[in-house]
Amino acid sequence: MEAHSQTDGLGASARCGCGVVLREYDGRIIVVLVRPGGAAAFSGKVAVGDEVSSVNGCTTAGMPASDVAHAIAGQPGSLVRLGLVHAGTGRSDGVWLMRMH
């Protein structure tokens, strides 16, 4: 599992083991990329602009994107539950994803 963070002047972003790139905006963790072939893309339930509000039931409020990526990372084949607030609709949802390499 790779958890990687970087800054580009717009905030920190992080890649994690379910096929998403996350960025912190105004204290919220936002999906900025859903990688083709990743668990998030296969689920069809994660989209760019969605907010990750929790990981395995633990809130992401106040966490940097790199810490959220580390919370999502784990053993390949294990499951992680993301709490999402969907962009545009504001609808809250949870999705189980299988961690990948």
N, CA and C atoms as an extended XYZ file, in Angstrom:
303
Properties=species:S:1:pos:R:3:atomname:S:1:resname:S:1:resid:I:1 pbc="F F F"
N         0.838       -1.176        0.000 N   MET     1
C         0.000        0.000        0.000 CA  MET     1
C         0.876        1.229        0.000 C   MET     1
N         0.572        2.131       -0.849 N   GLU     2
C         1.311        3.380       -0.904 CA  GLU     2
C         0.408        4.497       -0.423 C   GLU     2
N         0.924        5.271        0.486 N   ALA     3
C         0.251        6.499        0.892 CA  ALA     3
C         1.245        7.610        0.637 C   ALA     3
N         0.894        8.533       -0.180 N   HIS     4
C         1.824        9.547       -0.661 CA  HIS     4
C         1.153       10.897       -0.543 C   HIS     4
N         1.895       11.877       -0.067 N   SER     5
C         1.313       13.218       -0.036 CA  SER     5
C         2.254       14.194       -0.712 C   SER     5
N         1.684       15.251       -1.231 N   GLN     6
C         2.460       16.293       -1.888 CA  GLN     6
C         1.709       17.598       -1.749 C   GLN     6
N         2.428       18.689       -1.904 N   THR     7
C         1.764       19.982       -1.898 CA  THR     7
C         2.098       20.704       -3.179 C   THR     7
N         1.157       21.506       -3.657 N   ASP     8
C         1.363       22.255       -4.893 CA  ASP     8
C         0.884       23.688       -4.749 C   ASP     8
N         0.769       24.157       -3.508 N   GLY     9
C         0.275       25.500       -3.271 CA  GLY     9
C        -1.229       25.559       -3.105 C   GLY     9
N        -1.928       24.481       -3.450 N   LEU    10
C        -3.384       24.446       -3.333 CA  LEU    10
C        -3.834       23.582       -2.170 C   LEU    10
N        -2.893       23.002       -1.457 N   GLY    11
C        -3.221       22.092       -0.370 CA  GLY    11
C        -2.532       20.767       -0.606 C   GLY    11
N        -2.557       19.912        0.399 N   ALA    12
C        -1.901       18.614        0.299 CA  ALA    12
C        -2.820       17.622       -0.394 C   ALA    12
N        -2.230       16.750       -1.188 N   SER    13
C        -2.999       15.667       -1.792 CA  SER    13
C        -2.340       14.353       -1.409 C   SER    13
N        -3.087       13.274       -1.475 N   ALA    14
C        -2.550       11.973       -1.091 CA  ALA    14
C        -3.201       10.878       -1.915 C   ALA    14
N        -2.385        9.877       -2.284 N   ARG    15
C        -2.894        8.685       -2.961 CA  ARG    15
C        -3.015        7.588       -1.924 C   ARG    15
N        -4.012        6.733       -2.085 N   CYS    16
C        -4.181        5.649       -1.127 CA  CYS    16
C        -4.618        4.384       -1.841 C   CYS    16
N        -4.698        3.271       -1.102 N   GLY    17
C        -4.828        1.953       -1.680 CA  GLY    17
C        -6.178        1.554       -2.231 C   GLY    17
N        -7.104        2.472       -2.423 N   CYS    18
C        -8.394        2.080       -3.006 CA  CYS    18
C        -8.622        2.774       -4.346 C   CYS    18
N        -7.577        3.406       -4.882 N   GLY    19
C        -7.680        3.971       -6.219 CA  GLY    19
C        -8.203        5.385       -6.280 C   GLY    19
N        -7.954        6.176       -5.242 N   VAL    20
C        -8.351        7.582       -5.267 CA  VAL    20
C        -7.170        8.458       -4.875 C   VAL    20
N        -7.202        9.689       -5.340 N   VAL    21
C        -6.284       10.723       -4.878 CA  VAL    21
C        -7.131       11.718       -4.106 C   VAL    21
N        -6.668       12.052       -2.909 N   LEU    22
C        -7.404       12.935       -2.008 CA  LEU    22
C        -6.676       14.253       -1.852 C   LEU    22
N        -7.435       15.300       -1.619 N   ARG    23
C        -6.852       16.617       -1.345 CA  ARG    23
C        -7.678       17.271       -0.255 C   ARG    23
N        -6.994       18.010        0.601 N   GLU    24
C        -7.667       18.746        1.662 CA  GLU    24
C        -8.033       20.133        1.143 C   GLU    24
N        -9.307       20.481        1.238 N   TYR    25
C        -9.809       21.812        0.895 CA  TYR    25
C       -10.628       22.323        2.069 C   TYR    25
N       -10.238       23.443        2.622 N   ASP    26
C       -11.005       24.068        3.704 CA  ASP    26
C       -11.362       23.084        4.807 C   ASP    26
N       -10.415       22.226        5.182 N   GLY    27
C       -10.632       21.285        6.267 CA  GLY    27
C       -11.425       20.050        5.896 C   GLY    27
N       -11.785       19.911        4.627 N   ARG    28
C       -12.516       18.728        4.156 CA  ARG    28
C       -11.606       17.908        3.255 C   ARG    28
N       -11.801       16.605        3.234 N   ILE    29
C       -11.014       15.712        2.386 CA  ILE    29
C       -11.844       15.395        1.142 C   ILE    29
N       -11.328       15.810       -0.009 N   ILE    30
C       -12.060       15.722       -1.269 CA  ILE    30
C       -11.352       14.757       -2.224 C   ILE    30
N       -12.129       13.939       -2.922 N   VAL    31
C       -11.601       13.061       -3.971 CA  VAL    31
C       -11.319       13.928       -5.196 C   VAL    31
N       -10.045       13.960       -5.627 N   VAL    32
C        -9.686       14.755       -6.800 CA  VAL    32
C        -9.399       13.879       -8.021 C   VAL    32
N        -9.264       12.571       -7.811 N   LEU    33
C        -9.046       11.649       -8.926 CA  LEU    33
C        -9.510       10.260       -8.512 C   LEU    33
N       -10.260        9.615       -9.384 N   VAL    34
C       -10.613        8.204       -9.230 CA  VAL    34
C        -9.841        7.467      -10.313 C   VAL    34
N        -8.892        6.629       -9.893 N   ARG    35
C        -8.022        5.953      -10.853 CA  ARG    35
C        -8.750        4.798      -11.554 C   ARG    35
N        -8.705        4.786      -12.887 N   PRO    36
C        -9.303        3.669      -13.623 CA  PRO    36
C        -8.682        2.347      -13.159 C   PRO    36
N        -9.511        1.346      -12.971 N   GLY    37
C        -9.026        0.039      -12.547 CA  GLY    37
C        -8.905       -0.129      -11.047 C   GLY    37
N        -9.090        0.940      -10.288 N   GLY    38
C        -9.008        0.862       -8.832 CA  GLY    38
C       -10.332        0.442       -8.216 C   GLY    38
N       -10.292        0.122       -6.932 N   ALA    39
C       -11.492       -0.331       -6.223 CA  ALA    39
C       -12.598        0.714       -6.254 C   ALA    39
N       -12.237        1.984       -6.111 N   ALA    40
C       -13.249        3.046       -6.124 CA  ALA    40
C       -13.942        3.121       -7.480 C   ALA    40
N       -13.167        2.991       -8.557 N   ALA    41
C       -13.759        3.018       -9.901 CA  ALA    41
C       -14.664        1.806      -10.116 C   ALA    41
N       -14.211        0.628       -9.687 N   PHE    42
C       -15.023       -0.583       -9.843 CA  PHE    42
C       -16.340       -0.480       -9.092 C   PHE    42
N       -16.335        0.196       -7.942 N   SER    43
C       -17.566        0.298       -7.146 CA  SER    43
C       -18.618        1.146       -7.843 C   SER    43
N       -18.175        2.133       -8.625 N   GLY    44
C       -19.104        3.053       -9.268 CA  GLY    44
C       -19.777        4.011       -8.301 C   GLY    44
N       -19.321        4.031       -7.047 N   LYS    45
C       -19.970        4.843       -6.019 CA  LYS    45
C       -19.131        6.013       -5.535 C   LYS    45
N       -17.919        6.162       -6.067 N   VAL    46
C       -17.027        7.245       -5.657 CA  VAL    46
C       -16.761        8.116       -6.872 C   VAL    46
N       -16.912        9.431       -6.716 N   ALA    47
C       -16.723       10.355       -7.838 CA  ALA    47
C       -15.831       11.515       -7.427 C   ALA    47
N       -15.189       12.102       -8.414 N   VAL    48
C       -14.412       13.317       -8.183 CA  VAL    48
C       -15.334       14.367       -7.570 C   VAL    48
N       -14.852       15.025       -6.539 N   GLY    49
C       -15.623       16.049       -5.841 CA  GLY    49
C       -16.299       15.541       -4.584 C   GLY    49
N       -16.411       14.208       -4.434 N   ASP    50
C       -16.999       13.656       -3.214 CA  ASP    50
C       -16.102       13.965       -2.019 C   ASP    50
N       -16.727       14.197       -0.874 N   GLU    51
C       -15.990       14.398        0.374 CA  GLU    51
C       -15.908       13.072        1.116 C   GLU    51
N       -14.715       12.723        1.586 N   VAL    52
C       -14.543       11.554        2.448 CA  VAL    52
C       -14.724       12.046        3.880 C   VAL    52
N       -15.869       11.712        4.472 N   SER    53
C       -16.205       12.216        5.807 CA  SER    53
C       -15.774       11.281        6.927 C   SER    53
N       -15.541        9.999        6.586 N   SER    54
C       -15.085        9.048        7.602 CA  SER    54
C       -14.381        7.872        6.940 C   SER    54
N       -13.552        7.203        7.730 N   VAL    55
C       -12.883        5.971        7.319 CA  VAL    55
C       -13.122        4.951        8.427 C   VAL    55
N       -13.775        3.862        8.084 N   ASN    56
C       -14.107        2.819        9.059 CA  ASN    56
C       -14.808        3.393       10.287 C   ASN    56
N       -15.691        4.355       10.064 N   GLY    57
C       -16.492        4.935       11.133 CA  GLY    57
C       -15.829        6.054       11.909 C   GLY    57
N       -14.570        6.361       11.615 N   CYS    58
C       -13.845        7.440       12.303 CA  CYS    58
C       -13.864        8.689       11.432 C   CYS    58
N       -14.274        9.800       12.002 N   THR    59
C       -14.378       11.043       11.243 CA  THR    59
C       -13.024       11.484       10.693 C   THR    59
N       -13.056       12.138        9.552 N   THR    60
C       -11.843       12.703        8.958 CA  THR    60
C       -11.721       14.196        9.254 C   THR    60
N       -12.658       14.741       10.022 N   ALA    61
C       -12.643       16.178       10.335 CA  ALA    61
C       -11.319       16.552       10.990 C   ALA    61
N       -10.672       17.561       10.430 N   GLY    62
C        -9.424       18.066       10.972 CA  GLY    62
C        -8.192       17.259       10.610 C   GLY    62
N        -8.355       16.184        9.851 N   MET    63
C        -7.208       15.364        9.463 CA  MET    63
C        -6.617       15.849        8.146 C   MET    63
N        -5.286       15.860        8.022 N   PRO    64
C        -4.693       16.146        6.714 CA  PRO    64
C        -4.920       14.970        5.766 C   PRO    64
N        -4.874       15.243        4.473 N   ALA    65
C        -5.115       14.213        3.460 CA  ALA    65
C        -4.164       13.036        3.624 C   ALA    65
N        -2.918       13.283        3.992 N   SER    66
C        -1.956       12.185        4.146 CA  SER    66
C        -2.366       11.243        5.272 C   SER    66
N        -2.920       11.766        6.371 N   ASP    67
C        -3.382       10.911        7.469 CA  ASP    67
C        -4.601       10.092        7.051 C   ASP    67
N        -5.489       10.686        6.268 N   VAL    68
C        -6.655        9.949        5.772 CA  VAL    68
C        -6.184        8.832        4.844 C   VAL    68
N        -5.214        9.119        3.981 N   ALA    69
C        -4.672        8.093        3.082 CA  ALA    69
C        -4.078        6.943        3.883 C   ALA    69
N        -3.363        7.254        4.965 N   HIS    70
C        -2.796        6.200        5.812 CA  HIS    70
C        -3.898        5.387        6.485 C   HIS    70
N        -4.990        6.035        6.884 N   ALA    71
C        -6.116        5.326        7.502 CA  ALA    71
C        -6.787        4.392        6.496 C   ALA    71
N        -6.816        4.795        5.229 N   ILE    72
C        -7.433        3.975        4.180 CA  ILE    72
C        -6.519        2.822        3.784 C   ILE    72
N        -5.213        3.055        3.794 N   ALA    73
C        -4.249        2.035        3.381 CA  ALA    73
C        -4.308        0.835        4.324 C   ALA    73
N        -4.034       -0.333        3.781 N   GLY    74
C        -4.030       -1.551        4.580 CA  GLY    74
C        -3.623       -2.732        3.731 C   GLY    74
N        -3.817       -3.915        4.260 N   GLN    75
C        -3.433       -5.131        3.557 CA  GLN    75
C        -4.250       -5.299        2.279 C   GLN    75
N        -3.590       -5.592        1.150 N   PRO    76
C        -4.334       -5.878       -0.075 CA  PRO    76
C        -5.348       -6.995        0.172 C   PRO    76
N        -6.557       -6.795       -0.319 N   GLY    77
C        -7.625       -7.768       -0.149 CA  GLY    77
C        -8.507       -7.509        1.056 C   GLY    77
N        -8.057       -6.643        1.973 N   SER    78
C        -8.897       -6.307        3.127 CA  SER    78
C        -9.871       -5.198        2.738 C   SER    78
N       -10.900       -5.025        3.550 N   LEU    79
C       -11.946       -4.049        3.253 CA  LEU    79
C       -11.779       -2.782        4.071 C   LEU    79
N       -12.200       -1.677        3.482 N   VAL    80
C       -12.242       -0.384        4.162 CA  VAL    80
C       -13.588        0.255        3.835 C   VAL    80
N       -14.175        0.920        4.823 N   ARG    81
C       -15.461        1.597        4.598 CA  ARG    81
C       -15.222        3.100        4.595 C   ARG    81
N       -15.618        3.737        3.501 N   LEU    82
C       -15.528        5.190        3.389 CA  LEU    82
C       -16.910        5.793        3.565 C   LEU    82
N       -17.010        6.788        4.420 N   GLY    83
C       -18.209        7.611        4.493 CA  GLY    83
C       -18.036        8.740        3.499 C   GLY    83
N       -19.002        8.950        2.646 N   LEU    84
C       -18.906        9.951        1.584 CA  LEU    84
C       -20.053       10.940        1.671 C   LEU    84
N       -19.764       12.180        1.303 N   VAL    85
C       -20.795       13.178        1.034 CA  VAL    85
C       -20.642       13.487       -0.445 C   VAL    85
N       -21.651       13.112       -1.222 N   HIS    86
C       -21.538       13.195       -2.678 CA  HIS    86
C       -21.629       14.637       -3.173 C   HIS    86
N       -20.717       14.962       -4.085 N   ALA    87
C       -20.675       16.297       -4.689 CA  ALA    87
C       -21.980       16.561       -5.425 C   ALA    87
N       -22.445       17.777       -5.336 N   GLY    88
C       -23.648       18.170       -6.068 CA  GLY    88
C       -24.931       17.896       -5.319 C   GLY    88
N       -25.066       16.682       -4.763 N   THR    89
C       -26.314       16.327       -4.081 CA  THR    89
C       -26.238       16.538       -2.579 C   THR    89
N       -25.030       16.464       -2.014 N   GLY    90
C       -24.874       16.560       -0.567 CA  GLY    90
C       -25.354       15.315        0.161 C   GLY    90
N       -25.718       14.285       -0.585 N   ARG    91
C       -26.222       13.040       -0.001 CA  ARG    91
C       -25.076       12.266        0.648 C   ARG    91
N       -25.297       11.792        1.866 N   SER    92
C       -24.304       10.979        2.575 CA  SER    92
C       -24.511        9.514        2.237 C   SER    92
N       -23.412        8.794        2.163 N   ASP    93
C       -23.454        7.390        1.776 CA  ASP    93
C       -22.206        6.723        2.334 C   ASP    93
N       -22.254        5.432        2.469 N   GLY    94
C       -21.075        4.663        2.840 CA  GLY    94
C       -20.796        3.636        1.766 C   GLY    94
N       -19.532        3.348        1.549 N   VAL    95
C       -19.152        2.373        0.533 CA  VAL    95
C       -18.012        1.515        1.080 C   VAL    95
N       -18.152        0.214        0.890 N   TRP    96
C       -17.080       -0.719        1.225 CA  TRP    96
C       -16.211       -0.909       -0.006 C   TRP    96
N       -14.886       -0.805        0.172 N   LEU    97
C       -13.943       -0.997       -0.926 CA  LEU    97
C       -12.895       -2.016       -0.510 C   LEU    97
N       -12.461       -2.837       -1.464 N   MET    98
C       -11.374       -3.770       -1.200 CA  MET    98
C       -10.056       -3.082       -1.532 C   MET    98
N        -9.150       -3.108       -0.579 N   ARG    99
C        -7.834       -2.495       -0.793 CA  ARG    99
C        -7.070       -3.289       -1.846 C   ARG    99
N        -6.318       -2.544       -2.654 N   MET   100
C        -5.552       -3.147       -3.742 CA  MET   100
C        -4.085       -2.806       -3.551 C   MET   100
N        -3.261       -3.358       -4.401 N   HIS   101
C        -1.816       -3.078       -4.365 CA  HIS   101
C        -1.557       -1.649       -4.727 C   HIS   101
